[in-house]
Amino acid sequence: MNHTTINGWVQIALFGAVLILLTRPLGGYMTSVFAGKRTFLSPLLRPLERGIYRICGIDETDDQHWLTYAAAMLIFSFAGFVILYGIQRLQGMLPFNPAGMKAVSPDLSFNTSVSFLTNTNWQSYVPEQTMSYLTEMAGLTVHNFVSAATGIALALGLIRGFARRSAAGIGNFWVDLTRSVLYVLLPIAIVFALIFVWQGCPQNLAAYTHVTTLQGGSQIIAQGPVASQEAIKILGTNGGGFFNTNSAHPFENPTALTNFLQELLMLAIGAALTNVFGRMVGNERQGWAIFAVMFVLFLGGVIPEYAIESHGNPAFAAFHVDQAPSAMQPGGNMEGKEVRFGIADSALFTTTTTDASCGAVNNMHDSLLPLAGAVPMVNMMLGEIIFGGVGSGLYGMLLFVIVAMFVAGLMVGRTPEYLGKKLEAKEVKMAMLAILILPLSILGFTAIATVVPAGLAGIANNGPHGFSEILYAFTSVTGNNGSAFAGLSANTPFYNTTLGLGMFIGRFLMIVPMLAAAGSLAKKKIVPASLGTFPTTSPLFVGLVVGVIIITGGLIYFPAVSLGPIVEHTAMLHHTLY
Amino acid sequence: MLQHIRPAIVMIIAMTVITGLAYPLAMTAVAQLVFPYQANGSLIRVKGKVIGSVLIGQEFTSPRYFHPRPSATTEPDPKDPTKTISVPYAADNSSGSNLGPTSKALVSGVQAEAAKLARENPATAIPVDLVTNSGSGLDPDITPAGALFQVPRIAKARGLPDETVRRLVLAHIDPRFLGILGEPHVNVLELNLALDAVNP
């Protein structure tokens, strides 16, 4: 029986429509910014930008070789790591700490630093019980900006690889980073932080509020500078919540409007970057073709997610529980969900947060029905290239495009080309290396964690669901997503360390081969298009890339997904409980 | 390599000043000026005393009040701080149950809640939100169905006609945003305050 509602589908359709409408204007603005053209914000921001270059000793006209670009990125990331680690260890002695939080433990500080530095924002801790306001602002919020800006910079490096001809360099990391923060992330974050406050997100530096409730009980209400972090958490596809339950918490996501805006912000920059790509390579339709690949895969996630979740849990039927939708309730699988969002908005959020590498959640993924839990898992396994993390989504997708064009070339016995660049052994090898590093980490660490006692000790649910918790965790960190089947007790030395390594591998071991491919592409000449050139703006191209992505993901991960969600689904249908 | 060390260090410091201090502190100042009520947690006062936040659910067990959804939040056990005990609606430690769909603990919990509710209103099927834990453990809302289900109990406990209480519920349904976004819901604290206003 169909338990979805027309309103649910209308909400999803509206989301898709607004995303499409945003892509071109935002893409146009971002293209101008990265080309160094004047925009309406330049009078305000250009002096600040130049001031930053001056104190840092940066020559903004310097064009960097890919190795220099990569080195700048790595050293910058390391400097950020050291400061973030230091702030957490010292927070007990620093200001803005009304709740009196003590120093964070060394293994947790390591995990959290890697987590925010790699744009993962996996959280092994309960923020409102662990982090001071200073750590949230000067530590975590900063990395929400700069890790996202780093992702955008890296994507620009790869785009320039395709766009330039016979060029030695791929741009300037410092300039890309600074412009991404000042002109793109900061202005949008300011606007949305204020919208979020208007809707109910707190923004204060006060101590937690102790109240006597209406019935006479006592309650401690956590407070803090929530809205400012919320805006960049979502916009930068970071996803690290101010509170433990992230965007399910009414202070992080108070209304249906904030929820809709958060879903949009998660994908907005990733979508706009496809347009930036099109403009920079000189043909916007190339960007729309990539957008189409992403949009098809987005629909392939959100439609089953909503349909599955609307059904509810068959085990409850015996207790006279009503899970059917009506004018008076959304029905469906409400465990781990908020009433104001119901099923459709939760399904849409779950899909967008794992299409992007965001990892914010507005419902508890651990309590999703088995196959509905497989959707976010598969989204992440495909590499979070469905709009994806800011920057990382586009460069991940372009790596798949290289592989897809290679496959197309094999089929017709021609050297593959993309955008006039011949794809030769080096680029294809680098693309494959970057793609294969992810399953190595996901499946390798999952295998280890399911056999060692320290790994098994973290499981919260028995049966196949326990395996899903581990698989989800390593998929999430390697994909730099950060969402969780949160029952897993991950704040242990074993998980803090292995998950930290997974984040590191998923980010940096993928980036280096990707930049190598970018550098090698930039050097090439452009081959003029001929009759034999594969048209890369056609539906055939979109179909081919979608196919390559699904086959690559399907072949590698299908056995693992079978052991978790698929086994659990059949168990649920047979009323087996664990 | 060495030429990157100065820019890396100065850049991270500059970014910390701009995005980690100037941005959140400026937002705090503007928010406190323009939206002081929301910026301080949407706190509700009754006779001058703060009794909670309109956005954060709170526990109600008395039969005279509408009850919120089950909550999975915990606090450290006062007797043994290494353990935790169930404290519903602990607003400094948000948490869902994180129970999977084939979990025995989930199903037995739902069964127990359902049995309790069936006693107070045996005629009606139990709305699913009343027997399931919310994502945050702090859900301030129940569905309109979940509120209407509780009407007979409250009417009886307060000696009011069912119809009076039912009307109160219908008047407190927050509709979808612009008729499209989200789901209709009823804020439990606001509804209970309205109930106390009608029948102190």
CSV table of N, CA, C and O in Angstrom, one decimal, chain A residues 366 370 373-374 377 381 446 450 459 461-475 484-485 488 560-569:
chain,number,residue,atom,x,y,z
A,366,ASP,N,20.3,5.8,12.6
A,366,ASP,CA,20.3,4.4,13.1
A,366,ASP,C,18.9,3.8,13.2
A,366,ASP,O,18.8,2.6,13.2
A,370,PRO,N,15.5,-0.7,7.4
A,370,PRO,CA,16.8,-1.2,6.8
A,370,PRO,C,17.2,-0.7,5.4
A,370,PRO,O,18.3,-0.2,5.2
A,373,GLY,N,18.0,2.9,5.4
A,373,GLY,CA,19.4,3.1,5.9
A,373,GLY,C,20.4,2.8,4.9
A,373,GLY,O,21.5,3.4,4.9
A,374,ALA,N,20.1,2.0,3.9
A,374,ALA,CA,21.0,1.7,2.8
A,374,ALA,C,21.2,2.8,1.9
A,374,ALA,O,22.2,3.0,1.3
A,377,MET,N,23.8,5.2,2.9
A,377,MET,CA,25.1,4.5,2.9
A,377,MET,C,25.6,4.4,1.4
A,377,MET,O,26.7,4.7,1.2
A,381,MET,N,28.9,5.8,-0.4
A,381,MET,CA,29.8,4.8,-1.0
A,381,MET,C,30.1,5.3,-2.5
A,381,MET,O,31.2,5.0,-3.0
A,446,THR,N,36.2,-1.7,8.1
A,446,THR,CA,35.0,-2.4,8.6
A,446,THR,C,35.4,-3.9,8.9
A,446,THR,O,35.0,-4.4,9.9
A,450,THR,N,35.1,-5.6,12.7
A,450,THR,CA,34.1,-6.6,13.0
A,450,THR,C,34.8,-7.9,13.5
A,450,THR,O,34.1,-8.8,13.9
A,459,ILE,N,29.3,-1.7,19.3
A,459,ILE,CA,28.0,-1.9,18.7
A,459,ILE,C,26.8,-1.7,19.7
A,459,ILE,O,26.9,-2.2,20.8
A,461,ASN,N,23.3,-2.1,18.6
A,461,ASN,CA,22.2,-3.0,18.2
A,461,ASN,C,22.7,-4.4,17.8
A,461,ASN,O,23.8,-4.5,17.1
A,462,ASN,N,22.0,-5.4,18.1
A,462,ASN,CA,22.5,-6.7,17.8
A,462,ASN,C,22.1,-7.1,16.3
A,462,ASN,O,21.3,-6.4,15.7
A,463,GLY,N,22.6,-8.2,15.9
A,463,GLY,CA,22.2,-8.8,14.5
A,463,GLY,C,22.8,-8.0,13.4
A,463,GLY,O,23.8,-7.3,13.6
A,464,PRO,N,22.2,-8.1,12.2
A,464,PRO,CA,22.8,-7.4,11.1
A,464,PRO,C,22.9,-5.9,11.2
A,464,PRO,O,23.8,-5.2,10.7
A,465,HIS,N,22.0,-5.3,12.1
A,465,HIS,CA,22.0,-3.9,12.3
A,465,HIS,C,23.4,-3.4,12.9
A,465,HIS,O,23.8,-2.3,12.7
A,466,GLY,N,23.9,-4.3,13.8
A,466,GLY,CA,25.2,-3.9,14.4
A,466,GLY,C,26.3,-3.8,13.4
A,466,GLY,O,27.1,-2.9,13.4
A,467,PHE,N,26.3,-4.8,12.4
A,467,PHE,CA,27.2,-4.7,11.3
A,467,PHE,C,27.0,-3.4,10.5
A,467,PHE,O,28.0,-2.7,10.1
A,468,SER,N,25.8,-3.0,10.3
A,468,SER,CA,25.5,-1.8,9.5
A,468,SER,C,26.0,-0.6,10.3
A,468,SER,O,26.5,0.4,9.6
A,469,GLU,N,26.0,-0.6,11.6
A,469,GLU,CA,26.5,0.5,12.3
A,469,GLU,C,28.0,0.7,12.1
A,469,GLU,O,28.5,1.9,11.9
A,470,ILE,N,28.8,-0.4,12.0
A,470,ILE,CA,30.2,-0.3,11.8
A,470,ILE,C,30.4,0.1,10.3
A,470,ILE,O,31.3,1.0,10.0
A,471,LEU,N,29.8,-0.5,9.4
A,471,LEU,CA,29.9,-0.2,8.0
A,471,LEU,C,29.6,1.3,7.7
A,471,LEU,O,30.3,2.0,7.0
A,472,TYR,N,28.5,1.7,8.3
A,472,TYR,CA,28.1,3.1,8.1
A,472,TYR,C,29.2,4.1,8.6
A,472,TYR,O,29.5,5.1,8.0
A,473,ALA,N,29.8,3.7,9.8
A,473,ALA,CA,30.8,4.6,10.4
A,473,ALA,C,32.0,4.8,9.5
A,473,ALA,O,32.4,5.9,9.2
A,474,PHE,N,32.5,3.7,9.0
A,474,PHE,CA,33.7,3.8,8.1
A,474,PHE,C,33.4,4.4,6.8
A,474,PHE,O,34.2,5.1,6.2
A,475,THR,N,32.2,4.1,6.3
A,475,THR,CA,31.8,4.8,5.0
A,475,THR,C,31.7,6.3,5.2
A,475,THR,O,32.2,7.1,4.4
A,484,ALA,N,26.1,9.5,11.2
A,484,ALA,CA,26.4,8.2,11.8
A,484,ALA,C,25.1,7.4,12.1
A,484,ALA,O,24.0,8.0,12.1
A,485,PHE,N,25.3,6.1,12.2
A,485,PHE,CA,24.3,5.3,12.9
A,485,PHE,C,24.8,5.5,14.4
A,485,PHE,O,25.7,4.8,14.8
A,488,LEU,N,26.5,3.5,17.7
A,488,LEU,CA,27.8,3.1,17.9
A,488,LEU,C,28.6,3.9,18.9
A,488,LEU,O,28.6,5.1,18.7
A,560,ALA,N,29.0,-6.1,0.9
A,560,ALA,CA,28.9,-5.5,2.3
A,560,ALA,C,27.5,-5.0,2.6
A,560,ALA,O,27.0,-5.2,3.7
A,561,VAL,N,26.8,-4.3,1.6
A,561,VAL,CA,25.5,-3.8,1.9
A,561,VAL,C,24.5,-5.0,2.1
A,561,VAL,O,23.6,-5.0,2.9
A,562,SER,N,24.8,-6.1,1.4
A,562,SER,CA,23.9,-7.3,1.6
A,562,SER,C,24.0,-7.8,3.0
A,562,SER,O,23.0,-8.2,3.6
A,563,LEU,N,25.2,-7.8,3.6
A,563,LEU,CA,25.3,-8.4,4.9
A,563,LEU,C,24.6,-7.5,6.0
A,563,LEU,O,24.2,-8.0,7.0
A,564,GLY,N,24.5,-6.2,5.7
A,564,GLY,CA,23.9,-5.3,6.7
A,564,GLY,C,22.4,-5.1,6.4
A,564,GLY,O,21.6,-5.9,6.7
A,565,PRO,N,22.1,-4.0,5.6
A,565,PRO,CA,20.7,-3.7,5.4
A,565,PRO,C,19.8,-4.7,4.7
A,565,PRO,O,18.7,-4.9,5.1
A,566,ILE,N,20.4,-5.4,3.8
A,566,ILE,CA,19.5,-6.4,3.0
A,566,ILE,C,19.2,-7.6,3.9
A,566,ILE,O,18.0,-8.0,3.9
A,567,VAL,N,20.1,-8.1,4.6
A,567,VAL,CA,19.8,-9.2,5.6
A,567,VAL,C,18.8,-8.7,6.6
A,567,VAL,O,17.8,-9.4,6.9
A,568,GLU,N,19.0,-7.5,7.1
A,568,GLU,CA,18.1,-7.0,8.1
A,568,GLU,C,16.7,-6.8,7.6
A,568,GLU,O,15.7,-7.0,8.3
A,569,HIS,N,16.6,-6.3,6.3
A,569,HIS,CA,15.3,-6.1,5.7
A,569,HIS,C,14.5,-7.5,5.6
A,569,HIS,O,13.3,-7.5,6.0
